[in-house]
CSV table of C-alpha atoms and ligand atoms in Angstrom, one decimal:
chain,number,residue,atom,x,y,z
A,4,MET,CA,0.0,0.0,0.0
A,5,ILE,CA,1.2,3.5,-0.7
A,6,TRP,CA,0.8,5.5,2.5
A,7,ASN,CA,0.5,8.9,0.9
A,8,LYS,CA,-0.4,8.2,-2.7
A,9,GLU,CA,-1.0,11.9,-3.6
A,10,LEU,CA,2.7,12.8,-2.8
A,11,GLU,CA,4.5,9.5,-3.3
A,12,ALA,CA,3.0,9.0,-6.7
A,13,LEU,CA,3.0,12.6,-7.7
A,14,PRO,CA,3.9,13.1,-11.4
A,15,ARG,CA,7.5,14.3,-11.6
A,16,PRO,CA,6.8,17.8,-13.1
A,17,GLN,CA,4.5,18.5,-10.2
A,18,MET,CA,7.0,17.2,-7.7
A,19,ARG,CA,9.7,19.5,-9.1
A,20,LYS,CA,7.3,22.4,-8.8
A,21,LEU,CA,6.5,21.6,-5.2
A,22,GLN,CA,10.2,21.2,-4.4
A,23,LEU,CA,11.0,24.6,-6.0
A,24,GLU,CA,8.2,26.3,-4.0
A,25,ARG,CA,9.5,24.7,-0.8
A,26,LEU,CA,13.1,25.5,-1.5
A,27,GLN,CA,12.3,29.1,-2.1
A,28,ALA,CA,10.4,29.3,1.2
A,29,LEU,CA,13.3,27.5,2.9
A,30,VAL,CA,15.9,29.9,1.7
A,31,ARG,CA,13.9,32.9,2.9
A,32,TYR,CA,13.2,31.1,6.2
A,33,VAL,CA,16.8,30.3,7.1
A,34,TYR,CA,18.0,33.7,5.8
A,35,ASP,CA,15.7,35.4,8.3
A,36,ARG,CA,16.1,33.0,11.2
A,37,THR,CA,19.6,31.4,11.3
A,38,PRO,CA,22.5,33.8,11.6
A,39,TYR,CA,24.9,31.1,10.2
A,40,TYR,CA,22.9,30.8,7.0
A,41,ARG,CA,22.4,34.5,6.6
A,42,ALA,CA,26.1,35.1,6.8
A,43,ALA,CA,26.9,32.1,4.5
A,44,PHE,CA,24.4,33.3,1.9
A,45,GLN,CA,25.6,36.8,2.0
A,46,GLN,CA,29.1,35.6,1.5
A,47,ALA,CA,28.0,33.6,-1.5
A,48,GLY,CA,26.0,36.6,-2.9
A,49,ILE,CA,22.7,34.9,-2.3
A,50,SER,CA,19.6,36.9,-1.4
A,51,PRO,CA,16.3,35.4,-0.2
A,52,ASP,CA,14.9,35.5,-3.8
A,53,SER,CA,18.0,34.3,-5.7
A,54,VAL,CA,16.5,30.8,-6.2
A,55,ARG,CA,14.4,30.9,-9.4
A,56,SER,CA,14.7,27.3,-10.5
A,57,LEU,CA,15.8,24.0,-9.0
A,58,ASP,CA,19.1,24.3,-10.9
A,59,ASN,CA,19.9,27.4,-8.8
A,60,LEU,CA,20.3,25.0,-5.9
A,61,ALA,CA,24.0,24.6,-6.9
A,62,LYS,CA,24.6,28.2,-6.1
A,63,LEU,CA,23.8,27.7,-2.4
A,64,PRO,CA,26.6,26.9,0.0
A,65,LEU,CA,27.1,23.4,1.1
A,66,THR,CA,26.8,22.5,4.8
A,67,THR,CA,29.0,20.0,6.5
A,68,LYS,CA,29.2,18.4,9.9
A,69,ARG,CA,31.7,21.1,10.8
A,70,GLU,CA,28.9,23.7,10.8
A,71,PHE,CA,27.0,21.6,13.3
A,72,ARG,CA,30.1,21.4,15.5
A,73,ASP,CA,31.0,25.1,15.2
A,74,ASN,CA,27.5,26.0,16.2
A,75,TYR,CA,27.2,23.4,18.9
A,76,PRO,CA,24.8,22.8,20.5
A,77,PHE,CA,21.9,25.0,19.3
A,78,GLY,CA,23.4,27.6,17.0
A,79,LEU,CA,21.7,26.2,13.9
A,80,LEU,CA,18.2,26.4,15.4
A,81,ALA,CA,15.7,28.5,13.4
A,82,VAL,CA,13.1,28.6,16.2
A,83,PRO,CA,13.2,29.8,19.9
A,84,ARG,CA,14.4,27.0,22.2
A,85,GLN,CA,10.9,26.6,23.8
A,86,GLN,CA,9.6,25.3,20.5
A,87,VAL,CA,12.0,22.3,20.6
A,88,VAL,CA,10.2,19.2,21.8
A,89,ARG,CA,13.0,16.6,21.2
A,90,VAL,CA,16.7,16.5,20.8
A,91,HIS,CA,18.8,13.7,19.3
A,92,VAL,CA,22.6,13.5,19.4
A,93,SER,CA,24.8,11.6,17.1
A,94,SER,CA,28.4,11.0,18.3
A,95,GLY,CA,31.1,11.3,15.8
A,96,THR,CA,34.5,9.8,16.0
A,97,THR,CA,36.2,13.1,16.8
A,98,GLY,CA,35.2,16.3,18.6
A,99,LYS,CA,31.8,17.3,19.9
A,100,PRO,CA,28.8,15.3,18.9
A,101,THR,CA,26.0,16.6,16.6
A,102,VAL,CA,22.9,18.0,18.3
A,103,VAL,CA,19.6,18.1,16.4
A,104,GLY,CA,16.5,19.9,17.7
A,105,TYR,CA,13.0,18.9,16.5
A,106,THR,CA,9.8,21.0,16.8
A,107,ARG,CA,6.4,19.3,17.2
A,108,LYS,CA,5.9,19.8,13.4
A,109,ASP,CA,9.3,18.1,12.7
A,110,VAL,CA,8.4,15.1,14.8
A,111,ASP,CA,5.1,14.9,12.9
A,112,MET,CA,6.9,15.1,9.5
A,113,TRP,CA,9.4,12.5,10.6
A,114,SER,CA,6.6,10.1,11.7
A,115,GLU,CA,4.9,10.6,8.3
A,116,ALA,CA,8.2,9.8,6.5
A,117,MET,CA,8.6,6.7,8.7
A,118,ALA,CA,5.0,5.6,8.1
A,119,ARG,CA,5.7,5.8,4.4
A,120,ALA,CA,8.9,3.8,4.8
A,121,LEU,CA,7.1,1.1,6.8
A,122,SER,CA,4.3,1.0,4.3
A,123,ILE,CA,6.8,0.6,1.5
A,124,ALA,CA,7.9,-2.6,3.2
A,125,GLY,CA,4.2,-3.7,3.4
A,126,VAL,CA,3.8,-3.0,7.1
A,127,THR,CA,0.2,-2.4,8.2
A,128,SER,CA,-1.9,-2.1,11.4
A,129,ALA,CA,-2.1,-5.9,11.4
A,130,ASP,CA,1.7,-6.2,12.0
A,131,THR,CA,3.8,-6.5,15.2
A,132,ILE,CA,7.1,-4.7,15.0
A,133,HIS,CA,10.1,-5.9,16.9
A,134,ASN,CA,12.0,-2.7,17.1
A,135,ALA,CA,15.6,-3.5,18.1
A,136,TYR,CA,17.1,-0.2,17.0
A,137,GLY,CA,18.6,1.6,20.0
A,138,TYR,CA,16.2,3.9,21.9
A,139,GLY,CA,17.8,7.1,23.2
A,140,LEU,CA,19.9,9.7,21.6
A,141,PHE,CA,20.3,7.6,18.5
A,142,THR,CA,17.4,8.3,16.1
A,143,GLY,CA,16.7,4.6,15.1
A,144,GLY,CA,14.6,3.5,18.0
A,145,LEU,CA,12.2,6.5,18.3
A,146,GLY,CA,12.1,7.0,14.5
A,147,PHE,CA,10.7,3.5,13.9
A,148,HIS,CA,8.6,3.7,17.1
A,149,TYR,CA,6.7,6.8,15.9
A,150,GLY,CA,6.3,5.5,12.4
A,151,GLY,CA,5.1,2.2,13.6
A,152,GLU,CA,2.5,3.8,15.8
A,153,ARG,CA,1.4,6.1,12.9
A,154,VAL,CA,0.6,3.1,10.7
A,155,GLY,CA,-1.2,1.5,13.6
A,156,ALA,CA,1.0,-1.5,14.0
A,157,THR,CA,1.9,-2.9,17.5
A,158,VAL,CA,5.3,-1.7,18.3
A,159,ILE,CA,7.5,-3.7,20.7
A,160,PRO,CA,10.1,-1.1,21.9
A,161,ILE,CA,12.7,-3.8,22.7
A,162,SER,CA,15.7,-1.7,21.9
A,163,GLY,CA,19.2,-3.3,22.0
A,164,GLY,CA,20.6,-5.9,24.4
A,165,ASN,CA,19.6,-9.2,26.0
A,166,THR,CA,19.5,-11.0,22.8
A,167,LYS,CA,18.1,-14.3,24.2
A,168,ARG,CA,15.2,-12.5,25.8
A,169,GLN,CA,14.6,-10.7,22.5
A,170,ILE,CA,14.2,-14.0,20.7
A,171,MET,CA,11.8,-15.3,23.3
A,172,LEU,CA,9.6,-12.2,23.1
A,173,MET,CA,9.8,-12.1,19.3
A,174,GLN,CA,8.4,-15.6,19.3
A,175,ASP,CA,5.9,-15.3,22.1
A,176,LEU,CA,4.5,-12.0,20.8
A,177,GLY,CA,4.3,-13.1,17.2
A,178,SER,CA,6.4,-10.3,15.7
A,179,THR,CA,6.1,-10.1,12.0
A,180,VAL,CA,8.5,-7.2,11.3
A,181,LEU,CA,12.1,-6.9,12.4
A,182,CYS,CA,13.8,-3.5,12.6
A,183,CYS,CA,17.5,-3.3,13.5
A,184,THR,CA,21.0,-3.0,12.0
A,185,PRO,CA,21.7,-5.7,9.4
A,186,SER,CA,24.6,-7.0,11.5
A,187,TYR,CA,22.4,-7.4,14.6
A,188,SER,CA,19.8,-9.3,12.5
A,189,LEU,CA,22.5,-11.9,11.9
A,190,PHE,CA,23.4,-12.0,15.5
A,191,LEU,CA,19.8,-12.6,16.4
A,192,GLY,CA,19.6,-15.4,13.9
A,193,GLU,CA,22.8,-17.0,15.3
A,194,THR,CA,21.7,-16.7,18.9
A,195,ALA,CA,18.3,-18.2,18.0
A,196,SER,CA,20.1,-21.2,16.4
A,197,GLU,CA,22.1,-21.7,19.6
A,198,MET,CA,18.8,-21.8,21.5
A,199,GLY,CA,17.6,-24.4,19.1
A,200,ILE,CA,15.1,-22.0,17.5
A,201,ASP,CA,14.8,-21.7,13.7
A,202,LEU,CA,13.6,-18.1,13.0
A,203,ARG,CA,12.6,-19.2,9.5
A,204,ALA,CA,9.7,-21.0,11.2
A,205,SER,CA,8.7,-17.8,13.1
A,206,ASP,CA,6.1,-15.3,12.1
A,207,LEU,CA,8.8,-12.8,11.0
A,208,ARG,CA,8.1,-11.8,7.4
A,209,VAL,CA,10.1,-8.7,6.6
A,210,GLY,CA,13.1,-6.9,8.0
A,211,ILE,CA,14.0,-3.2,7.7
A,212,PHE,CA,17.7,-2.8,8.0
A,213,GLY,CA,19.9,0.2,7.9
A,214,ALA,CA,22.2,2.6,9.8
A,215,GLU,CA,25.3,0.9,8.4
A,216,PRO,CA,26.4,-0.2,4.9
A,217,TRP,CA,25.6,-3.8,4.0
A,218,SER,CA,26.2,-5.6,0.7
A,219,PHE,CA,23.8,-7.5,-1.5
A,220,ARG,CA,25.6,-10.6,-0.4
A,221,MET,CA,24.8,-9.8,3.2
A,222,ARG,CA,21.1,-9.4,2.1
A,223,ASN,CA,21.1,-12.9,0.7
A,224,GLU,CA,22.6,-14.2,3.9
A,225,ILE,CA,20.0,-12.5,6.1
A,226,GLU,CA,17.1,-13.6,3.8
A,227,ALA,CA,18.3,-17.2,3.8
A,228,LYS,CA,19.1,-17.4,7.5
A,229,LEU,CA,16.0,-15.6,8.8
A,230,GLY,CA,13.6,-16.6,6.1
A,231,ILE,CA,12.4,-13.0,5.5
A,232,LEU,CA,12.4,-10.3,2.9
A,233,ALA,CA,15.3,-7.9,3.9
A,234,LEU,CA,14.9,-4.2,2.8
A,235,ASP,CA,17.2,-1.3,3.2
A,236,VAL,CA,16.4,1.9,5.0
A,237,TYR,CA,18.6,5.0,4.9
A,238,GLY,CA,18.8,8.2,7.0
A,239,LEU,CA,21.0,10.3,9.2
A,240,SER,CA,20.6,12.4,12.3
A,241,GLU,CA,21.5,15.7,10.8
A,242,ILE,CA,18.6,15.4,8.4
A,243,VAL,CA,16.0,13.7,10.5
A,244,GLY,CA,17.1,10.1,11.3
A,245,PRO,CA,15.8,7.0,9.5
A,246,GLY,CA,13.1,7.5,6.8
A,247,VAL,CA,15.0,9.7,4.4
A,248,ALA,CA,14.9,6.9,1.9
A,249,MET,CA,13.5,3.3,1.8
A,250,GLU,CA,13.8,0.4,-0.5
A,251,CYS,CA,10.7,-1.2,-1.9
A,252,PRO,CA,10.3,-5.0,-2.7
A,253,GLU,CA,11.3,-4.3,-6.3
A,254,LYS,CA,14.8,-3.9,-4.8
A,255,ARG,CA,15.9,-1.3,-7.4
A,256,GLY,CA,17.2,1.4,-5.0
A,257,LEU,CA,15.7,3.4,-2.2
A,258,HIS,CA,12.8,5.8,-2.7
A,259,ILE,CA,13.7,9.2,-1.4
A,260,CYS,CA,11.0,11.0,0.5
A,261,GLU,CA,11.4,13.8,-2.0
A,262,ASP,CA,8.8,16.3,-0.9
A,263,HIS,CA,10.7,16.6,2.4
A,264,PHE,CA,14.3,15.9,1.4
A,265,LEU,CA,15.7,17.3,-1.8
A,266,PRO,CA,18.6,15.1,-3.1
A,267,GLU,CA,21.6,15.8,-5.2
A,268,VAL,CA,24.8,13.9,-6.0
A,269,VAL,CA,28.0,15.9,-6.2
A,270,ASP,CA,31.6,15.2,-7.0
A,271,PRO,CA,33.2,14.6,-3.6
A,272,PHE,CA,36.3,16.5,-4.5
A,273,SER,CA,35.0,19.5,-6.4
A,274,GLY,CA,31.5,19.7,-4.9
A,275,GLU,CA,30.0,20.1,-8.5
A,276,PRO,CA,26.6,18.5,-9.1
A,277,LEU,CA,26.7,15.2,-11.1
A,278,PRO,CA,24.0,14.0,-13.5
A,279,TYR,CA,21.6,11.1,-12.7
A,280,GLY,CA,23.2,7.8,-12.7
A,281,GLN,CA,26.7,9.0,-11.8
A,282,ARG,CA,28.1,7.9,-8.4
A,283,GLY,CA,29.2,10.6,-6.0
A,284,GLU,CA,28.4,12.1,-2.6
A,285,LEU,CA,24.8,12.5,-1.6
A,286,VAL,CA,23.8,16.0,-0.6
A,287,ILE,CA,20.4,16.7,1.0
A,288,THR,CA,18.4,19.8,1.6
A,289,THR,CA,15.5,19.6,4.1
A,290,LEU,CA,12.5,21.2,2.5
A,291,THR,CA,10.0,21.3,5.4
A,292,LYS,CA,12.0,21.2,8.6
A,293,GLU,CA,11.2,23.9,11.1
A,294,GLY,CA,13.6,23.5,14.0
A,295,MET,CA,17.0,22.8,12.4
A,296,PRO,CA,16.6,23.0,8.6
A,297,VAL,CA,19.7,22.1,6.6
A,298,VAL,CA,20.7,23.5,3.2
A,299,ARG,CA,22.7,21.2,1.0
A,300,TYR,CA,24.1,18.9,3.7
A,301,ARG,CA,27.1,16.8,2.6
A,302,THR,CA,26.3,13.3,3.9
A,303,ARG,CA,29.7,11.8,2.9
A,304,ASP,CA,27.6,8.8,1.7
A,305,ILE,CA,28.3,7.5,-1.8
A,306,THR,CA,25.4,6.7,-4.1
A,307,SER,CA,23.8,7.6,-7.4
A,308,LEU,CA,20.3,8.8,-8.2
A,309,ASP,CA,17.7,7.2,-10.6
A,310,PRO,CA,14.6,9.1,-11.6
A,311,GLU,CA,13.1,6.2,-13.8
A,312,PRO,CA,9.6,5.0,-12.8
A,313,CYS,CA,9.4,2.1,-10.4
A,314,GLY,CA,7.2,-1.0,-10.6
A,315,CYS,CA,5.8,-0.2,-7.2
A,316,GLY,CA,4.0,2.9,-8.5
A,317,ARG,CA,6.0,5.5,-6.6
A,318,THR,CA,7.4,8.3,-8.7
A,319,SER,CA,10.2,9.4,-6.4
A,320,VAL,CA,13.8,9.4,-7.3
A,321,ARG,CA,15.7,6.4,-6.0
A,322,MET,CA,19.2,6.3,-4.5
A,323,ALA,CA,21.4,3.3,-5.0
A,324,LYS,CA,22.4,1.3,-1.9
A,325,VAL,CA,25.0,3.2,0.0
A,326,THR,CA,28.2,1.3,-0.4
A,327,GLY,CA,30.5,3.5,1.7
A,328,ARG,CA,31.3,6.9,2.9
A,329,THR,CA,34.0,9.2,1.5
A,330,ASP,CA,35.5,9.2,5.0
A,331,ASP,CA,35.3,5.4,5.3
A,332,MET,CA,37.3,4.8,2.2
A,333,LEU,CA,40.5,3.1,3.1
A,334,ILE,CA,43.5,4.0,1.0
A,335,ILE,CA,45.7,1.0,1.0
A,336,ARG,CA,49.1,1.6,-0.6
A,337,GLY,CA,47.4,4.1,-2.8
A,338,VAL,CA,44.4,1.9,-3.8
A,339,ASN,CA,41.0,3.1,-2.7
A,340,VAL,CA,38.9,0.4,-1.1
A,341,PHE,CA,35.6,0.4,0.7
A,342,PRO,CA,34.9,-2.1,3.5
A,343,SER,CA,31.7,-3.1,1.7
A,344,GLN,CA,33.8,-4.2,-1.4
A,345,ILE,CA,35.9,-6.5,0.9
A,346,GLU,CA,32.6,-7.8,2.3
A,347,SER,CA,31.3,-8.7,-1.1
A,348,VAL,CA,34.4,-10.6,-2.0
A,349,LEU,CA,34.4,-12.5,1.3
A,350,LEU,CA,30.8,-13.5,1.2
A,351,GLU,CA,31.1,-14.8,-2.4
A,352,VAL,CA,33.0,-17.8,-1.0
A,353,GLU,CA,31.1,-20.8,0.5
A,354,GLY,CA,31.6,-21.4,4.2
A,355,VAL,CA,32.6,-17.8,4.9
A,356,GLU,CA,30.3,-16.2,7.6
A,357,PRO,CA,29.2,-12.5,7.4
A,358,HIS,CA,31.3,-11.6,10.4
A,359,TYR,CA,34.6,-9.9,9.7
A,360,GLN,CA,37.0,-7.2,10.7
A,361,ILE,CA,39.6,-5.4,8.7
A,362,ILE,CA,42.7,-4.4,10.6
A,363,VAL,CA,45.0,-1.8,8.9
A,364,ASP,CA,48.4,-1.1,10.3
A,365,ARG,CA,51.6,0.5,9.2
A,366,GLN,CA,54.5,-1.1,11.0
A,367,THR,CA,57.1,-0.2,8.4
A,368,SER,CA,56.5,2.4,5.8
A,369,LEU,CA,53.9,0.3,4.0
A,370,ASP,CA,50.3,-0.3,4.8
A,371,ASP,CA,49.5,-3.8,6.1
A,372,VAL,CA,46.0,-5.2,5.9
A,373,GLU,CA,44.8,-8.2,7.8
A,374,ILE,CA,41.3,-9.5,7.4
A,375,TRP,CA,39.8,-11.6,10.2
A,376,VAL,CA,36.9,-13.6,9.0
A,377,GLU,CA,34.8,-16.2,10.6
A,378,VAL,CA,34.1,-19.5,8.9
A,379,SER,CA,31.5,-22.2,9.6
A,380,GLU,CA,32.1,-24.7,12.3
A,381,GLU,CA,32.6,-27.5,9.7
A,382,ILE,CA,35.3,-25.6,7.8
A,383,PHE,CA,37.1,-24.6,11.0
A,384,SER,CA,37.3,-28.2,12.3
A,385,ASP,CA,38.5,-29.4,8.9
A,386,GLU,CA,42.2,-30.2,8.2
A,387,VAL,CA,44.7,-27.4,8.5
A,388,ARG,CA,45.6,-27.9,4.8
A,389,LYS,CA,42.0,-27.0,3.8
A,390,LEU,CA,41.9,-23.9,5.9
A,391,GLU,CA,45.2,-22.7,4.4
A,392,GLU,CA,43.7,-23.4,1.0
A,393,LEU,CA,40.7,-21.2,1.7
A,394,GLU,CA,42.9,-18.5,3.1
A,395,ARG,CA,44.9,-18.5,0.0
A,396,LYS,CA,41.8,-18.5,-2.2
A,397,LEU,CA,40.3,-15.4,-0.3
A,398,ARG,CA,43.6,-13.6,-0.5
A,399,ALA,CA,43.8,-14.2,-4.3
A,400,GLU,CA,40.2,-13.1,-4.8
A,401,ILE,CA,40.8,-9.9,-2.9
A,402,GLU,CA,43.9,-9.2,-4.8
A,403,SER,CA,42.3,-9.8,-8.2
A,404,VAL,CA,39.1,-8.0,-7.5
A,405,LEU,CA,40.3,-5.1,-5.4
A,406,GLY,CA,44.0,-4.8,-6.3
A,407,ILE,CA,45.2,-5.0,-2.7
A,408,VAL,CA,47.3,-7.5,-0.9
A,409,ALA,CA,45.8,-8.6,2.4
A,410,ARG,CA,46.5,-11.3,4.8
A,411,VAL,CA,43.4,-13.4,5.6
A,412,LYS,CA,43.0,-15.0,8.9
A,413,LEU,CA,40.2,-17.5,9.3
A,414,VAL,CA,38.8,-17.6,12.8
A,415,GLU,CA,36.3,-19.7,14.7
A,416,PRO,CA,32.6,-18.9,14.8
A,417,HIS,CA,31.9,-16.2,17.4
A,418,THR,CA,35.4,-14.8,17.6
A,419,ILE,CA,34.6,-11.4,16.2
A,420,GLN,CA,32.7,-9.2,18.6
A,421,ARG,CA,29.0,-8.7,17.8
A,422,SER,CA,27.3,-5.4,18.0
A,423,GLU,CA,23.8,-4.5,19.0
A,424,GLY,CA,24.0,-1.3,16.9
A,425,LYS,CA,26.4,-0.4,14.1
A,426,ALA,CA,29.1,-3.0,13.5
A,427,LYS,CA,32.7,-1.9,13.8
A,428,ARG,CA,34.3,-3.3,10.6
A,429,VAL,CA,37.6,-1.5,10.4
A,430,ILE,CA,40.3,-1.0,12.9
A,431,ASP,CA,42.8,1.4,11.5
A,432,ARG,CA,45.9,1.5,13.6
A,433,ARG,CA,47.9,3.7,11.2
A,434,ASP,CA,49.1,6.9,12.8
A,435,ILE,CA,48.5,9.1,9.7
B,6,DLL,O1,22.0,5.8,11.4
B,6,DLL,C1,19.9,6.8,11.2
B,6,DLL,C2,19.3,5.5,10.9
B,6,DLL,C3,18.7,4.7,11.9
B,6,DLL,C4,19.2,5.0,9.6
B,6,DLL,C5,18.1,3.5,11.7
B,6,DLL,C6,18.6,3.8,9.3
B,6,DLL,C7,18.1,3.0,10.3
B,6,DLL,P1,23.3,8.3,12.1
B,6,DLL,O2,23.7,7.6,13.4
B,6,DLL,O3,23.4,9.8,12.1
B,6,DLL,O4,21.9,8.0,11.7
B,6,DLL,O5,24.2,7.8,11.0
B,6,DLL,C8,24.1,8.2,9.7
B,6,DLL,O6,24.8,6.0,8.8
B,6,DLL,O7,25.4,9.0,6.9
B,6,DLL,C9,25.4,6.5,6.6
B,6,DLL,O8,26.8,6.6,6.6
B,6,DLL,C10,25.0,5.4,7.6
B,6,DLL,N1,23.8,4.8,7.1
B,6,DLL,C11,22.5,5.0,7.5
B,6,DLL,N2,21.7,4.2,6.9
B,6,DLL,C12,22.4,3.5,6.0
B,6,DLL,C13,22.2,2.5,5.0
B,6,DLL,C14,21.3,6.8,11.4
B,6,DLL,N3,21.0,2.0,4.8
B,6,DLL,C15,25.0,7.4,8.8
B,6,DLL,N4,23.2,2.0,4.3
B,6,DLL,C16,24.8,7.8,7.3
B,6,DLL,C17,24.5,2.4,4.5
B,6,DLL,C18,23.8,3.9,6.1
B,6,DLL,N5,24.8,3.3,5.4
């Protein structure tokens, strides 16, 4: 079912017209209300009525995480503090975290975006949602919670942790929808097997996974191990949280909630806009946010856009699965590699489990990569010769597909630490 047919299936010319109207209103709004944007616009020679077409978007300055940090915590607010009803905080790897304030209207818009996302996955009021995204400062838990309630489903706010209890409750309460990170879904499946429970026989029907990159191979693993349809959901705190884009069962990219979030893809180096189909960095402008609107936010996420009609009937532009971030990219002896590419190569090989960690070091002057990857019990208890053979095979595959030399270390099942939230795939020990 299409939650909001009028907007989600709006003919493209009308969508473009609506986006332009909203963009013009946004530019005026932040110019009048946010000192940071007024100064940035003035510096770029932009006045509130400079935007005459959507192509003019490229004239507006880009916003980065740095502007959030520099204006920490509430400098980017466009409303008085008393209108803020919610705050989420996303922690970065360095410096101060990012603080985002929501007004009542923002929470309402977000719930609508999440209701659309859940409906894209076929969720209705007849469903029970096992919501294992973390509740708290992270946007995952509450985002899915409000969206689930909006569609009228039963939401189980289980959050993270206590995995065995999660499995018991999931079974006893007859959950039909699983929401969590893709890596945690596999951990749930694994823990269930240890408990002698086959989740494929449970009521679970569909999973909505996001918050971290995951390959198509990983999707196949999850679908096979849990016996569900696994769909991808994308979002980020600075924009709203989950619900910016959602994949439909056609599995041909993620539908962007375009009447609220205006997407562009730019060249990550020059910042110049790229045409449809070309891969680059996703940039998003919030069209309807009231509390902390953002103009041309550089997400660092790499994707491409596709405006072609989709079999599901929605007309929105779709973004390709995010395969990595510009700041996640590892440069190994000069070769650019994304952890998700390593994941795809590993999971191609039979017996390799979707649990791995990439350790990068530089003991001498050269980068050194070691990939720890779990293999099935059967393989691990096999002869040493066979293990060595598999290590060699993986190493050769990585070298031929990605062009990097990496040592591969096969490890026993459960060696690599599991995460309830985002998995930590890379340990970079290089001091550079
Ligand atoms: O991760 C929001 C979210 C919660 C999305 C639950 C989906 C589900 P942040 O913690 O601010 O917000 O992290 C945002 O996570 O810029 C991407 O790099 C990454 N990310 C989010 N969804 C996906 C996805 C939430 N489906 C950052 N595929 C983003 C790949 C994703 N990466």
